[in-house]
XYZ file of C-alpha atoms in Angstrom:
321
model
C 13.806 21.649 -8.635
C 10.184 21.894 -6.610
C 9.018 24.591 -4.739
C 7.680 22.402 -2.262
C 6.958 18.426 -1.447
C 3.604 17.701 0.003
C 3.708 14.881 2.447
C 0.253 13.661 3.625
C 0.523 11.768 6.220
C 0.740 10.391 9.633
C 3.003 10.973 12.812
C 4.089 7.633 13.034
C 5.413 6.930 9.414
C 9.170 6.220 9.529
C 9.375 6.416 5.737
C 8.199 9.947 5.687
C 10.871 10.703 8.124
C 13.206 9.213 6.468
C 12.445 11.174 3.187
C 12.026 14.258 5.303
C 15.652 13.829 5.686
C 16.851 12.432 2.254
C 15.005 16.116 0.990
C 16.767 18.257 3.381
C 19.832 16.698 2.284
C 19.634 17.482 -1.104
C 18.163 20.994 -0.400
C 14.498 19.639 -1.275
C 11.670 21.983 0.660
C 9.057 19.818 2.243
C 6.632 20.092 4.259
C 4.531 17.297 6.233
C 1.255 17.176 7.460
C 0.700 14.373 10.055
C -3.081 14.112 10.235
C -3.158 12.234 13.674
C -1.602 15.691 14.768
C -4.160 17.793 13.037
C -5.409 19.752 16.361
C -1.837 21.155 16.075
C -1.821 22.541 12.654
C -3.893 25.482 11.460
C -5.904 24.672 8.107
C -7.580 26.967 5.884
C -9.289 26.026 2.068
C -11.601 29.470 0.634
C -11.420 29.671 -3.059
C -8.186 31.513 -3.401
C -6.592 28.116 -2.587
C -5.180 26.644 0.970
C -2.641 27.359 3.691
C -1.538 25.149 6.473
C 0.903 25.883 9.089
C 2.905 23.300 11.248
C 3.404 23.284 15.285
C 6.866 24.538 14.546
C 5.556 27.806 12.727
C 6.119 27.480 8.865
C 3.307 27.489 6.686
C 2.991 26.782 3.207
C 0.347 27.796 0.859
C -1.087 25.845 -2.273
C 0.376 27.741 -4.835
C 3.760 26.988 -3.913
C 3.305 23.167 -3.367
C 4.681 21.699 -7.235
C 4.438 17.747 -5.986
C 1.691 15.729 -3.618
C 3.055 12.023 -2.138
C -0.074 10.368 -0.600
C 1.975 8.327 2.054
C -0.197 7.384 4.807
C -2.647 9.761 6.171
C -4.544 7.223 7.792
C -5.586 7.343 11.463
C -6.132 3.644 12.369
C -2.633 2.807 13.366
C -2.020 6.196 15.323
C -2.650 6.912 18.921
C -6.374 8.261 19.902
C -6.449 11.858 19.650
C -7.837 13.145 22.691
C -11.456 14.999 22.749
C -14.540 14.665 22.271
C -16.896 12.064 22.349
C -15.984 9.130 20.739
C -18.814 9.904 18.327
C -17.411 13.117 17.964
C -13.825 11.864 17.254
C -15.454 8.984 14.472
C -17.511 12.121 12.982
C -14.235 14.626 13.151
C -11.898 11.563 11.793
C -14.471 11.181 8.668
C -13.955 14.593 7.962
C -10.193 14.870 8.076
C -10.054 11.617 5.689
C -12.355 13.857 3.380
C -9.856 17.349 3.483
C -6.888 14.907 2.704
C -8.674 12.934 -0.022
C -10.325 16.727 -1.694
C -6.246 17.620 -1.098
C -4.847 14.890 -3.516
C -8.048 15.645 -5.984
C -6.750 18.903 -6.170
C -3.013 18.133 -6.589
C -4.349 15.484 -9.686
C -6.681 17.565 -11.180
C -3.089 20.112 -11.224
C -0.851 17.534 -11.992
C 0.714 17.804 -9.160
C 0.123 14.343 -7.464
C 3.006 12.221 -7.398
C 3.485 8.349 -7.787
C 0.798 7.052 -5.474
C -2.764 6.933 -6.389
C -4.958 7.473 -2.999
C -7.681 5.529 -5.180
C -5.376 2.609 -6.433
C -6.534 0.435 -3.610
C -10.521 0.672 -3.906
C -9.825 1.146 -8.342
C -7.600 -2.031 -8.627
C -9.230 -4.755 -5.797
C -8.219 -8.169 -5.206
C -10.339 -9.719 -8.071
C -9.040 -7.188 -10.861
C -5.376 -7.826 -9.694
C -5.484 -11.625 -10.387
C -7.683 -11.406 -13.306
C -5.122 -9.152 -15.169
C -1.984 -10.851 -13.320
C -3.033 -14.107 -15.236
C -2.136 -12.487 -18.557
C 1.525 -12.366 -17.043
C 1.995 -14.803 -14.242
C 1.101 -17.761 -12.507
C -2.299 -17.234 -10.235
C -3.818 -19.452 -7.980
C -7.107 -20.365 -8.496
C -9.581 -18.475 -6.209
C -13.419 -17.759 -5.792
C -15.640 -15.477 -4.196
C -19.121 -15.906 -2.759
C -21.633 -16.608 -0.180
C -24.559 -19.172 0.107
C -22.902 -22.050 -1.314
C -20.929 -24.956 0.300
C -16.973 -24.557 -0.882
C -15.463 -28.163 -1.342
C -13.059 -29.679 0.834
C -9.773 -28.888 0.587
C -7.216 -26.880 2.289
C -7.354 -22.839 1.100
C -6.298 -19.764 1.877
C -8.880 -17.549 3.287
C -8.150 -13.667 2.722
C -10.034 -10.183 3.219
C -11.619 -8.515 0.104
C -11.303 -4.878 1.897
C -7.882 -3.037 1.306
C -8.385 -1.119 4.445
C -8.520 -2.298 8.114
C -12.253 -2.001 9.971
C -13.198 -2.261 13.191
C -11.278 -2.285 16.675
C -8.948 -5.626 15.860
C -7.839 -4.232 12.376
C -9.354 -7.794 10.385
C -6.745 -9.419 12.405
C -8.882 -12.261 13.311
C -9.027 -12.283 8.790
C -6.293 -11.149 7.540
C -4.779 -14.702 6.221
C -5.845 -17.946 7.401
C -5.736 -21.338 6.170
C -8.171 -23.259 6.372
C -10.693 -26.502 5.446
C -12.828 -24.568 3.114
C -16.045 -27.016 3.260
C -16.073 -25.861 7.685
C -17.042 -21.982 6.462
C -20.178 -20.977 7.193
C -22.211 -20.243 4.126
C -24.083 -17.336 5.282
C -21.011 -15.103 5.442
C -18.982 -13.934 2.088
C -15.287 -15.667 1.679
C -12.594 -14.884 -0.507
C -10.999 -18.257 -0.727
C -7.442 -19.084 -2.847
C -5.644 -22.401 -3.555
C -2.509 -22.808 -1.780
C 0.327 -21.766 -4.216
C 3.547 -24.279 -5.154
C 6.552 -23.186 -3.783
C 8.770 -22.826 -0.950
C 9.775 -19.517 -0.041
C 7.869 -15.796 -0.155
C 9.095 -13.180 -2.424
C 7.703 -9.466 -2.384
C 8.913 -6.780 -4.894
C 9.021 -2.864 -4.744
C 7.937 -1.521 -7.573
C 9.132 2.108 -7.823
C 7.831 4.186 -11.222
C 9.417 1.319 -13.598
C 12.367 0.187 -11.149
C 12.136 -2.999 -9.398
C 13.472 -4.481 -6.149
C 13.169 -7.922 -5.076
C 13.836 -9.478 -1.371
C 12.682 -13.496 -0.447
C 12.399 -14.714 2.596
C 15.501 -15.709 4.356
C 13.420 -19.058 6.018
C 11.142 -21.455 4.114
C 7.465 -22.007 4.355
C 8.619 -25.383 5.923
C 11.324 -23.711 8.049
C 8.818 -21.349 9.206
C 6.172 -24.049 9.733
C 3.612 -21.954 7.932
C 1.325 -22.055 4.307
C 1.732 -18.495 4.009
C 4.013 -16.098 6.390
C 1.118 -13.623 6.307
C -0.499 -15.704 8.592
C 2.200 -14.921 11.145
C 1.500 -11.421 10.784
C 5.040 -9.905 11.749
C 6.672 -9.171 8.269
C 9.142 -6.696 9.991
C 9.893 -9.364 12.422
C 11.191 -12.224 10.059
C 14.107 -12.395 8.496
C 14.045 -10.966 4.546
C 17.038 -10.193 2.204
C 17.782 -9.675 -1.409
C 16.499 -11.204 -4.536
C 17.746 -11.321 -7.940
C 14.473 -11.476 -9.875
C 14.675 -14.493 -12.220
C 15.105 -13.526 -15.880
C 12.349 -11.812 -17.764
C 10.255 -10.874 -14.078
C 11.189 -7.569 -13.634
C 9.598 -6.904 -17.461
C 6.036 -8.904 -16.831
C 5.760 -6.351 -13.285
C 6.421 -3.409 -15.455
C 3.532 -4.397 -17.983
C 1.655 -5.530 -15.226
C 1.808 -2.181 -13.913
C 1.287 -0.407 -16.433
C -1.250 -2.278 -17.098
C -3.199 -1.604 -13.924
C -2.082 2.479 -14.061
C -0.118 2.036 -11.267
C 3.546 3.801 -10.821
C 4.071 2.381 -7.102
C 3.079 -0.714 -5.373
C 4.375 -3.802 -3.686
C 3.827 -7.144 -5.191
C 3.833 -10.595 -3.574
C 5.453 -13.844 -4.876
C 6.120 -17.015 -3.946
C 9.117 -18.671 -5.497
C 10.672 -22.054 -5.560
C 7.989 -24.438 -7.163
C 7.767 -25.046 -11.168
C 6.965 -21.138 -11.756
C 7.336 -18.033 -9.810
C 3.393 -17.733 -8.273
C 1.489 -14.372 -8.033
C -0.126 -13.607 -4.841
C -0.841 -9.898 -4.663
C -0.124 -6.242 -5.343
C -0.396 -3.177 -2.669
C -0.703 -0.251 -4.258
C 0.544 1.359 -1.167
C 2.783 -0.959 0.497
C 5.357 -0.397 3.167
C 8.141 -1.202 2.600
C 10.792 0.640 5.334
C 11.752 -2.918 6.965
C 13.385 -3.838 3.725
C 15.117 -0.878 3.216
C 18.900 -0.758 3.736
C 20.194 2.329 6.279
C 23.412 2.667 4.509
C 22.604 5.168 1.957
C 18.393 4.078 2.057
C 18.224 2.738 -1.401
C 14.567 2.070 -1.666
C 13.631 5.572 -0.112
C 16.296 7.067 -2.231
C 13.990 5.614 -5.290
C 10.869 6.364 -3.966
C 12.532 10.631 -3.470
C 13.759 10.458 -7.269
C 10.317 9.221 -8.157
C 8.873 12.228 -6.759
C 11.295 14.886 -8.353
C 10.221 12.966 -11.682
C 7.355 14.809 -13.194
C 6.788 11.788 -15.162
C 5.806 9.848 -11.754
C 2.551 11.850 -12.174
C -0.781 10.445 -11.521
C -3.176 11.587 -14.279
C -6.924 11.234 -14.063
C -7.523 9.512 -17.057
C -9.728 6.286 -17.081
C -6.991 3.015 -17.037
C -8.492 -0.296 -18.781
C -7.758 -3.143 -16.788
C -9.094 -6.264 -19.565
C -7.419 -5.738 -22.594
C -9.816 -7.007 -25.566
């Protein structure tokens, strides 16, 4: 058993309350820092190690902290925190994303960071996911670029960035179809063929366990090319998928491949061969979750109490060859 569970993250995250209470009740000692909430914590780092202590009074120290989850620490989805300038909040906001990043550098460099890698986003991008998914799976052609004129054809146009910018999010790029030879040249695209099939899968990869769910509604049914266009994943309708024979094997090597013990990966099924779209090596995944008994954040808890879920530091070669 831990000492103490780490939780880095935000006041809004439903998964880390619901693993707040999975640990307290099987007697696991966590504690959670919400970094939206940071004015009402007290932080201190010397070289004797840290201590933080929570509105309600308990504090923890690092030398009793054994495991690190980075869940979601991020502050673009949470409520302004009031004061300040707005220059003043940007400048204090860039400095809280540094503590909690120097926080999980110290929990790998002590083995104590746990199935998430805070850096498996910006180390594994878009390109290097389908250039090593296409030693496993189906990939749809794609290209990157600027300067030149794309040919006609329907695509799918998608960000680069794993993180949201600026006040909108990337809503107005998150998805979109489009005719590719109507982009304007001056501005880099990310452009993808439009995969065969009929329905969108996602998987939840969990430190070598796999679960699948598919859309209950067809792209047709849904009068869409890609639901992420629609943009309201917890609002549609998804349920359980038995991953067809052999799948659940390729995403293990995949993952292992890549270095990654945690991520969600999107499919779509029902053409000639299951089609890979995309891997988020931090993706939510609460909405798919059942209440009764929280099977995926029941996983995701074991993970953590698995000191083999730890995220090393060594280099991870993507190309093989």
């Amino acid at each position: 058993m831990i000492r103490m569970l780490l939780l880095l993250t935000n006041g809004i995250d439903g998964t880390a309350d619901i693993l707040v209470e999975l640990c307290a009740a099987r007697g696991v000692p966590v504690f959670r820092f919400n970094i939206d909430l940071w004015a009402q914590y007290r932080f201190a780092w010397t070289a004797d190690g840290f201590v933080f202590r929570d509105p309600t009074g308990r504090s923890v120290d690092s030398g009793a902290i054994d495991a690190v989850l980075w869940r979601r620490p991020s502050l673009h989805e949470t409520p302004e925190w009031e004061g300040g300038s707005p220059e003043d909040r940007a400048a204090t906001e860039a400095e809280l994303q540094t503590i909690v990043r120097e926080i999980a550098d110290w929990a790998r460099g002590r083995g104590r960071l746990r199935l998430i890698d805070p850096a498996g986003s910006r180390r594994v991008g878009r390109l290097a996911q389908m250039r090593v998914a296409r030693d496993f799976f189906r990939v749809p052609d794609w290209a990157v670029g600027w300067g030149v004129r794309w040919p006609a054809g329907r695509r799918m146009v998608k960000r680069l960035t794993a993180e949201p910018v600026g006040a909108d999010h990337d809503r107005y790029i998150y998805v979109q179809s489009v005719e590719s030879d109507r982009l304007a040249p001056e501005w880099p695209w990310l452009l993808q063929e439009i995969a065969e099939g009929d329905r969108d899968a996602t998987v939840l990869y969990v430190h070598g366990r796999c679960f699948g769910f598919e859309m209950a509604h067809t792209r047709t049914e849904l009068g869409v090319e890609d639901w992420r266009i629609r943009n309201v994943a917890h609002d549609d309708p998804w349920r359980p998928w038995m991953l067809p024979e052999g799948v659940a094997d390729r995403i293990d090597a995949y993952m292992r491949r890549l270095g990654l013990r945690f991520g969600r990966l999107d499919f779509i099924a029902g053409g000639p061969e299951l089609v890979f779209l995309e891997v988020n090596p931090n993706g939510q995944f609460g909405w798919l979750d059942d209440p009764e008994g929280w099977p995926l954040h029941t996983a995701v808890l074991d993970a953590l109490l698995d000191p083999s879920s730890t995220i090393d530091g060594r280099a991870v070669t993507l190309e093989e060859g």
